[in-house]
Short mmCIF file of N, CA and C in Angstrom, two decimals:
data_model
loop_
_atom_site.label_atom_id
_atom_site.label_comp_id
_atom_site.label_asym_id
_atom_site.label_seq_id
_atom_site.Cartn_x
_atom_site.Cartn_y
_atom_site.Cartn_z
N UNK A 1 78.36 12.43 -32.62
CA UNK A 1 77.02 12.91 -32.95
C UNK A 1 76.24 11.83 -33.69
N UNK A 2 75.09 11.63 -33.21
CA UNK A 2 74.20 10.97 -34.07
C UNK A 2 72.67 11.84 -35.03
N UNK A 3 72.89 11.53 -35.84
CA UNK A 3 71.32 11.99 -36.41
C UNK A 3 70.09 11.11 -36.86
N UNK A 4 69.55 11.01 -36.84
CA UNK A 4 67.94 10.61 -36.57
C UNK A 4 67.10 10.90 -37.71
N UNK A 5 66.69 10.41 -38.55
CA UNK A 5 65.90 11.17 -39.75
C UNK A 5 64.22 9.91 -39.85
N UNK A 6 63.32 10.63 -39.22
CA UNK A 6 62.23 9.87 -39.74
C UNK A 6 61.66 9.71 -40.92
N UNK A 7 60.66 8.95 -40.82
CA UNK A 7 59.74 8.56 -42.49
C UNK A 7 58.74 8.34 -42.49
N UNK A 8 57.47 8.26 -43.33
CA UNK A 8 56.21 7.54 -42.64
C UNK A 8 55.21 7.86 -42.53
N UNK A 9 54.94 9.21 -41.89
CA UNK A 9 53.82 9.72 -41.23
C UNK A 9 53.28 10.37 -41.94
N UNK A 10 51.53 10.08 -41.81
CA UNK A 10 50.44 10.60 -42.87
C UNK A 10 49.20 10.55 -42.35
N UNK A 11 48.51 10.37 -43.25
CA UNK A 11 46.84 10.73 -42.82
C UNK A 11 46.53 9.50 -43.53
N UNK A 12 45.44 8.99 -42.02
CA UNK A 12 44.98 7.65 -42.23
C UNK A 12 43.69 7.60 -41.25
N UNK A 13 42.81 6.34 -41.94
CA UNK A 13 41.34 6.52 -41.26
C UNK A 13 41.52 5.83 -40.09
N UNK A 14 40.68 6.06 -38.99
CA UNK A 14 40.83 4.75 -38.03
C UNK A 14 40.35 3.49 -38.46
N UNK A 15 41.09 2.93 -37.71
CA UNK A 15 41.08 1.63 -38.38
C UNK A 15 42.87 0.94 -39.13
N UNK A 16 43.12 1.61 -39.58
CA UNK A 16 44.25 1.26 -41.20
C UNK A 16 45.72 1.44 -39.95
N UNK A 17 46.43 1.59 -40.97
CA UNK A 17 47.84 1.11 -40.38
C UNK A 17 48.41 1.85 -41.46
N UNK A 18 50.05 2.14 -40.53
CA UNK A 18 50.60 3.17 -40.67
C UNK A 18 52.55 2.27 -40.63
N UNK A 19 53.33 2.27 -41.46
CA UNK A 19 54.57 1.97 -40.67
C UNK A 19 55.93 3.15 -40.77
N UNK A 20 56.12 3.66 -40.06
CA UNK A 20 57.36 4.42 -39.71
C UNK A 20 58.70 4.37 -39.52
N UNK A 21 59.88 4.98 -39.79
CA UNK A 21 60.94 4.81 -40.19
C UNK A 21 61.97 6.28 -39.90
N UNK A 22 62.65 5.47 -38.86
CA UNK A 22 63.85 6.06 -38.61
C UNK A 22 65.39 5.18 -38.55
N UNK A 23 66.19 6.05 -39.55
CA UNK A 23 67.31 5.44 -40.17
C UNK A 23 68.40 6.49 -38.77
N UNK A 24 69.13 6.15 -38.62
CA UNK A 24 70.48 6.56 -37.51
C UNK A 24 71.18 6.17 -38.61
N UNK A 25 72.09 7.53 -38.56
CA UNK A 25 73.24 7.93 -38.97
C UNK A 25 74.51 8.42 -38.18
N UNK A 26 75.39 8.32 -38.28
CA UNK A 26 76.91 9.20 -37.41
C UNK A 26 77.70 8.08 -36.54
N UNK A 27 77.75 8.94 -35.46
CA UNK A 27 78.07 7.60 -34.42
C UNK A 27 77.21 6.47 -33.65
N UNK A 28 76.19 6.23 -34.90
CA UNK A 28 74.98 5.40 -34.48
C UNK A 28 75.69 3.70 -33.57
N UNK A 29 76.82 3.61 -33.79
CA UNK A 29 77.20 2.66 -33.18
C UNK A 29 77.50 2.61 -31.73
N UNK A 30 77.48 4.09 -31.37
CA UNK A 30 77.25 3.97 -29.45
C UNK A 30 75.80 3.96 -28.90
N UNK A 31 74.47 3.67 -29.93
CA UNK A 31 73.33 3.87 -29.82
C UNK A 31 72.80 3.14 -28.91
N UNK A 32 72.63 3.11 -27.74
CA UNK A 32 72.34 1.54 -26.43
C UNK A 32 70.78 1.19 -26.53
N UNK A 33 69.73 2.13 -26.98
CA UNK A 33 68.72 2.22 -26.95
C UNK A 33 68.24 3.15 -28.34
N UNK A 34 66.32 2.63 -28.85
CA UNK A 34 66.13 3.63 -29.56
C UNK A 34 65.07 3.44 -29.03
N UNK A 35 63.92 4.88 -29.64
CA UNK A 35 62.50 4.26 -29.30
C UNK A 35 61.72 5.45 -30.01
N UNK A 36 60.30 5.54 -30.24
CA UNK A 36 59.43 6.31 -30.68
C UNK A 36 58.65 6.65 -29.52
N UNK A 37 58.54 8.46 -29.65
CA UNK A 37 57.66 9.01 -28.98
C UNK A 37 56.40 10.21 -29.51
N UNK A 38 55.74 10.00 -28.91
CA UNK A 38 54.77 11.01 -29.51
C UNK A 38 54.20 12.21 -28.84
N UNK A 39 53.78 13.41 -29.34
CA UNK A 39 53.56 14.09 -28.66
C UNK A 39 51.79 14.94 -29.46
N UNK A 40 50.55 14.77 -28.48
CA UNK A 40 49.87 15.25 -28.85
C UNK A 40 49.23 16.83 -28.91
N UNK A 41 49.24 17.57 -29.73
CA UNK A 41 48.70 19.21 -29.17
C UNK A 41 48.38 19.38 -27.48
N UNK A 42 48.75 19.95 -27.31
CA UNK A 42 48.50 20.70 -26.08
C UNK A 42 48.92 19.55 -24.73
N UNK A 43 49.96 18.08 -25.23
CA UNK A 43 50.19 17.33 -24.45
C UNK A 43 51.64 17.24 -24.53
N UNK A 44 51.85 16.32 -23.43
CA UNK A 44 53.32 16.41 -22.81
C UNK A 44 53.79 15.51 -24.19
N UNK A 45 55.19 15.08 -23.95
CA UNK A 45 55.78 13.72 -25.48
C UNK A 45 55.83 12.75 -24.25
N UNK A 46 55.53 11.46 -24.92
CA UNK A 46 55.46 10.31 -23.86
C UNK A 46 55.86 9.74 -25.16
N UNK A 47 56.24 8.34 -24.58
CA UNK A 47 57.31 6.76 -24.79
C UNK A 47 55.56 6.12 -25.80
N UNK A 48 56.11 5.85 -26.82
CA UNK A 48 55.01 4.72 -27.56
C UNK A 48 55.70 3.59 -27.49
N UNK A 49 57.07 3.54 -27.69
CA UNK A 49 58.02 1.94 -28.09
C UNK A 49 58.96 2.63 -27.97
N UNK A 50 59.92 1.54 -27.65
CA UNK A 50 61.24 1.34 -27.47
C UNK A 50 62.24 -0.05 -27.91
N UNK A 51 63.37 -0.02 -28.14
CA UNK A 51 63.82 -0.93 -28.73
C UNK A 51 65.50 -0.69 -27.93
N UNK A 52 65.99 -2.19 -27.27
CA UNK A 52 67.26 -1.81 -26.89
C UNK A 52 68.22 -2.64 -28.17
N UNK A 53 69.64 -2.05 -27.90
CA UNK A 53 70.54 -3.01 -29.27
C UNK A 53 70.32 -3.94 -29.01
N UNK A 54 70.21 -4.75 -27.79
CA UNK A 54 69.95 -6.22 -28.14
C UNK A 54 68.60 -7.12 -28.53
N UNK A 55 67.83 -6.09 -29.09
CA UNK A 55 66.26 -6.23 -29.47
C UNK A 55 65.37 -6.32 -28.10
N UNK A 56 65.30 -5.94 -26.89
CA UNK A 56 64.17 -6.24 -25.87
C UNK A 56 63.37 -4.87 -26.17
N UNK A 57 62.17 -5.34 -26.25
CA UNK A 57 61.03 -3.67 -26.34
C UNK A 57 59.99 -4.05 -25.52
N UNK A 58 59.72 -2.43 -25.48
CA UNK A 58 58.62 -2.10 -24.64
C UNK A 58 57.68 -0.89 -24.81
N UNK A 59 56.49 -1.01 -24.43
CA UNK A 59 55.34 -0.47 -25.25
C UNK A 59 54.41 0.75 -24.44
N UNK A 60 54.15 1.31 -24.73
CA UNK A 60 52.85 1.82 -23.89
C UNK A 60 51.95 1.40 -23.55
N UNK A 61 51.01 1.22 -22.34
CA UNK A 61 49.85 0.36 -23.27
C UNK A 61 48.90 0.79 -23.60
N UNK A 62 48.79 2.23 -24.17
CA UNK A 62 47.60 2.24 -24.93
C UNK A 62 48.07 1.83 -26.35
N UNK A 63 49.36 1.35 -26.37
CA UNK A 63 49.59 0.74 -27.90
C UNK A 63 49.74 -0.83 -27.84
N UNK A 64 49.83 -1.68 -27.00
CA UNK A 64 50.36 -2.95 -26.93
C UNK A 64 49.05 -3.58 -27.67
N UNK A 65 49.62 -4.81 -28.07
CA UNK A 65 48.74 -5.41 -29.38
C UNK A 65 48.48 -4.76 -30.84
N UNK A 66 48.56 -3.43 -30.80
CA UNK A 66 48.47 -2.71 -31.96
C UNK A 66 49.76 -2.22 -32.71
N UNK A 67 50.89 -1.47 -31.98
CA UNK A 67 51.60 -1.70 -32.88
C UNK A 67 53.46 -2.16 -32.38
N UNK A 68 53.67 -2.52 -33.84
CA UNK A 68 55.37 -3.64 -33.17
C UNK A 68 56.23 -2.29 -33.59
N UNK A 69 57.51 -2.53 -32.53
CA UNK A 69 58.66 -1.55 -33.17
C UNK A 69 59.61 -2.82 -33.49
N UNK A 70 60.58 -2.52 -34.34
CA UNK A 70 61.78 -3.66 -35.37
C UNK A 70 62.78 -2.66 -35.20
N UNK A 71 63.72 -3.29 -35.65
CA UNK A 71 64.79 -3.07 -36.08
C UNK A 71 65.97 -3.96 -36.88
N UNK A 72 66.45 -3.33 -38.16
CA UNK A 72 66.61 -3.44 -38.71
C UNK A 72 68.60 -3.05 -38.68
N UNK A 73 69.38 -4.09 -38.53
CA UNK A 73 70.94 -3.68 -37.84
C UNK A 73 71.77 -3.27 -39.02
N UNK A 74 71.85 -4.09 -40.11
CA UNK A 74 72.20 -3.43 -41.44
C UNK A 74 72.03 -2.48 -41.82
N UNK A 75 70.46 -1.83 -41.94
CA UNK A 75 70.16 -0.47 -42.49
C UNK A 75 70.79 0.25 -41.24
N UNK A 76 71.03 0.09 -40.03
CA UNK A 76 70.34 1.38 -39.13
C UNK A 76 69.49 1.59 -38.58
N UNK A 77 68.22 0.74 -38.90
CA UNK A 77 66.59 1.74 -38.78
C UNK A 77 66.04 0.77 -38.38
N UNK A 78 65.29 1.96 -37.03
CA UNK A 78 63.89 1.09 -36.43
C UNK A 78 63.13 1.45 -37.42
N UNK A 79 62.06 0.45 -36.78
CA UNK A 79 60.56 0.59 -37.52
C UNK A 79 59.47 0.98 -36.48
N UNK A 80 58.51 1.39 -36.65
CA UNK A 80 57.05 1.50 -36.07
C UNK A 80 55.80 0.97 -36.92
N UNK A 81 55.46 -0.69 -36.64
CA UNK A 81 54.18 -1.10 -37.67
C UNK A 81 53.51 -0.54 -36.47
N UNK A 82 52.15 0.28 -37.02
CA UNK A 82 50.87 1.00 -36.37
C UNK A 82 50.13 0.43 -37.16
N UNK A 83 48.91 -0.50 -36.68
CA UNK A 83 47.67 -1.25 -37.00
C UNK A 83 46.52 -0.54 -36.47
N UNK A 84 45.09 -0.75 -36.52
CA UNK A 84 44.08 -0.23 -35.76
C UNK A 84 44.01 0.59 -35.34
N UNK A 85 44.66 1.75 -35.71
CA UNK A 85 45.36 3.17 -35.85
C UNK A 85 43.24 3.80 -35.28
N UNK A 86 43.85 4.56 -34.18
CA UNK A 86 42.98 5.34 -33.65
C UNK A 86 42.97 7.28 -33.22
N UNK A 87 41.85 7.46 -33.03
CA UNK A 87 42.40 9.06 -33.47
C UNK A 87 42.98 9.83 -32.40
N UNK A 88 43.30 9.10 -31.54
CA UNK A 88 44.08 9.31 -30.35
C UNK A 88 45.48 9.03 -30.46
N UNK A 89 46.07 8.17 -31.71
CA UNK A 89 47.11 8.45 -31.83
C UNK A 89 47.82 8.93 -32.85
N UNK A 90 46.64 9.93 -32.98
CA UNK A 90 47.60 11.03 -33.56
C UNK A 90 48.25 11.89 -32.96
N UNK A 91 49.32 12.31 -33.38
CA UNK A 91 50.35 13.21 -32.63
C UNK A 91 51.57 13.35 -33.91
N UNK A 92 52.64 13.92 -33.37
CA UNK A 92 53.78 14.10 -34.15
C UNK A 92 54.76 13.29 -33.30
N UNK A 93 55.37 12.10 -34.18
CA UNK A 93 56.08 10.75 -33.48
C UNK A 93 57.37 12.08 -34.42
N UNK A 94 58.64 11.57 -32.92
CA UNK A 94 59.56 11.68 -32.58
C UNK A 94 60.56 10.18 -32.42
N UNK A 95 61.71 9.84 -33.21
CA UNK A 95 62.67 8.91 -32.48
C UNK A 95 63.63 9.04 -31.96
N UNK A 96 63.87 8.38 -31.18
CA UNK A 96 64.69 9.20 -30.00
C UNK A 96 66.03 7.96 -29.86
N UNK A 97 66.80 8.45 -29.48
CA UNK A 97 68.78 7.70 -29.61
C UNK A 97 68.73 7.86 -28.18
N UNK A 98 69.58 6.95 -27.67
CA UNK A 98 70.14 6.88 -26.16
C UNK A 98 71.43 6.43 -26.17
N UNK A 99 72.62 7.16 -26.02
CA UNK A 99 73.84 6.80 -26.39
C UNK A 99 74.22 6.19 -25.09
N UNK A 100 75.55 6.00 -24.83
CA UNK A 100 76.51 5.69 -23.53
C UNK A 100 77.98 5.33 -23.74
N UNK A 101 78.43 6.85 -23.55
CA UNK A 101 80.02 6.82 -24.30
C UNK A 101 80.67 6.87 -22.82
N UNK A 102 81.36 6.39 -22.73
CA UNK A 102 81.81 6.03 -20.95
C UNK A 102 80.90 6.37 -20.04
N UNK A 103 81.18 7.58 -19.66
CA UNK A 103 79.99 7.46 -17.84
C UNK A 103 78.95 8.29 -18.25
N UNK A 104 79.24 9.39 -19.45
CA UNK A 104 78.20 9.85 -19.95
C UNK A 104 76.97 9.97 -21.10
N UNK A 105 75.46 10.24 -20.65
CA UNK A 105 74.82 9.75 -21.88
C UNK A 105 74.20 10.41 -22.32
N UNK A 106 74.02 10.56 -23.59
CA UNK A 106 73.42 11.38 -24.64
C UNK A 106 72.32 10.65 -25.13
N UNK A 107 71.47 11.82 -25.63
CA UNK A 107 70.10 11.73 -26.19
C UNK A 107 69.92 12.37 -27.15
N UNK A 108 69.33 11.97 -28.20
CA UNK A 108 69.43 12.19 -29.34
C UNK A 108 67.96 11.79 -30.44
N UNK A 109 67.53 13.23 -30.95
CA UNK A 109 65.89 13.34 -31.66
C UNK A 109 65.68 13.18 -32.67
N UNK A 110 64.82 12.90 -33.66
CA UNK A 110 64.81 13.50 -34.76
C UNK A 110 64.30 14.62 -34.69
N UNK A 111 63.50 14.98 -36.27
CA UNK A 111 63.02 16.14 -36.26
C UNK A 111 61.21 15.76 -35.79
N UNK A 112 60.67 14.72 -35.99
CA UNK A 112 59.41 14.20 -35.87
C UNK A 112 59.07 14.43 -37.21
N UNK A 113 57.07 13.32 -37.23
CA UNK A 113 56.65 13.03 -38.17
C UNK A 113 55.33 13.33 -37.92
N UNK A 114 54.64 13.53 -38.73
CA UNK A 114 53.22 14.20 -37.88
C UNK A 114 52.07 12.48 -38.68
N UNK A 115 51.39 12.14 -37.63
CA UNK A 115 50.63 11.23 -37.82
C UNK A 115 48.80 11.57 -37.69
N UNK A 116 48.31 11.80 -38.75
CA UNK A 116 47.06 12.19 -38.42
C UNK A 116 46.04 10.92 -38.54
N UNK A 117 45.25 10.36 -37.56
CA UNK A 117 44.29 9.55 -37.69
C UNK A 117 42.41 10.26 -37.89
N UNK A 118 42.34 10.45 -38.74
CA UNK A 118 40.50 11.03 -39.07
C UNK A 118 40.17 10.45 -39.87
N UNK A 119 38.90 10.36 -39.58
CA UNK A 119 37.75 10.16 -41.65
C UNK A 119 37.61 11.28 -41.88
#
């Protein structure tokens, strides 16, 4: 089992920047993949970033240039820097685990973080 615990998420103007934080805990060491997703009211959850163990990421692009995902191998924990933060991306960010314990693979959530962008 892995668990997932985010951090981060708040109310911010457009414009400003935001950085987010999910620490993996358990059997975080079969973790092959992590990534942040978001999901807006009355919308489906879609992929913002992703991060594989060997650091390659990939973005959405209504986020590319704006914000980086990290990771951090000591702690555990990705990151999400959000810059130029717009009110479209607000939603409630989710990080998400992608295991691969022999042939089968697990997925794995947090609880999410709610990100509000307004003046």
């Amino acid at each position: 089992q892995v668990q997932l615990v985010e951090s981060g998420g708040g109310l911010v103007q457009p414009g400003g920047s935001l950085r987010l934080s999910c620490a993996a805990s358990g059997n975080h060491f079969s973790i092959a993949a992590l990534g942040w997703y978001r999901q807006a009211p009355g919308q489906q959850r879609e992929l913002v970033a992703g991060i594989t163990r060997g650091g390659d990421t990939n973005y959405a692009d209504s986020v590319k240039g704006r914000f980086t995902i990290s990771r951090d191998n000591a702690k555990n924990t990705i990151y999400l820097q959000m810059n130029s933060l717009k009110p479209e991306d607000t939603g409630v960010y989710y990080c998400n685990g992608v295991a691969i314990i022999g042939l089968t693979r697990y997925e794995y959530w947090g609880q999410g973080t709610q990100v509000t962008v307004s003046s």
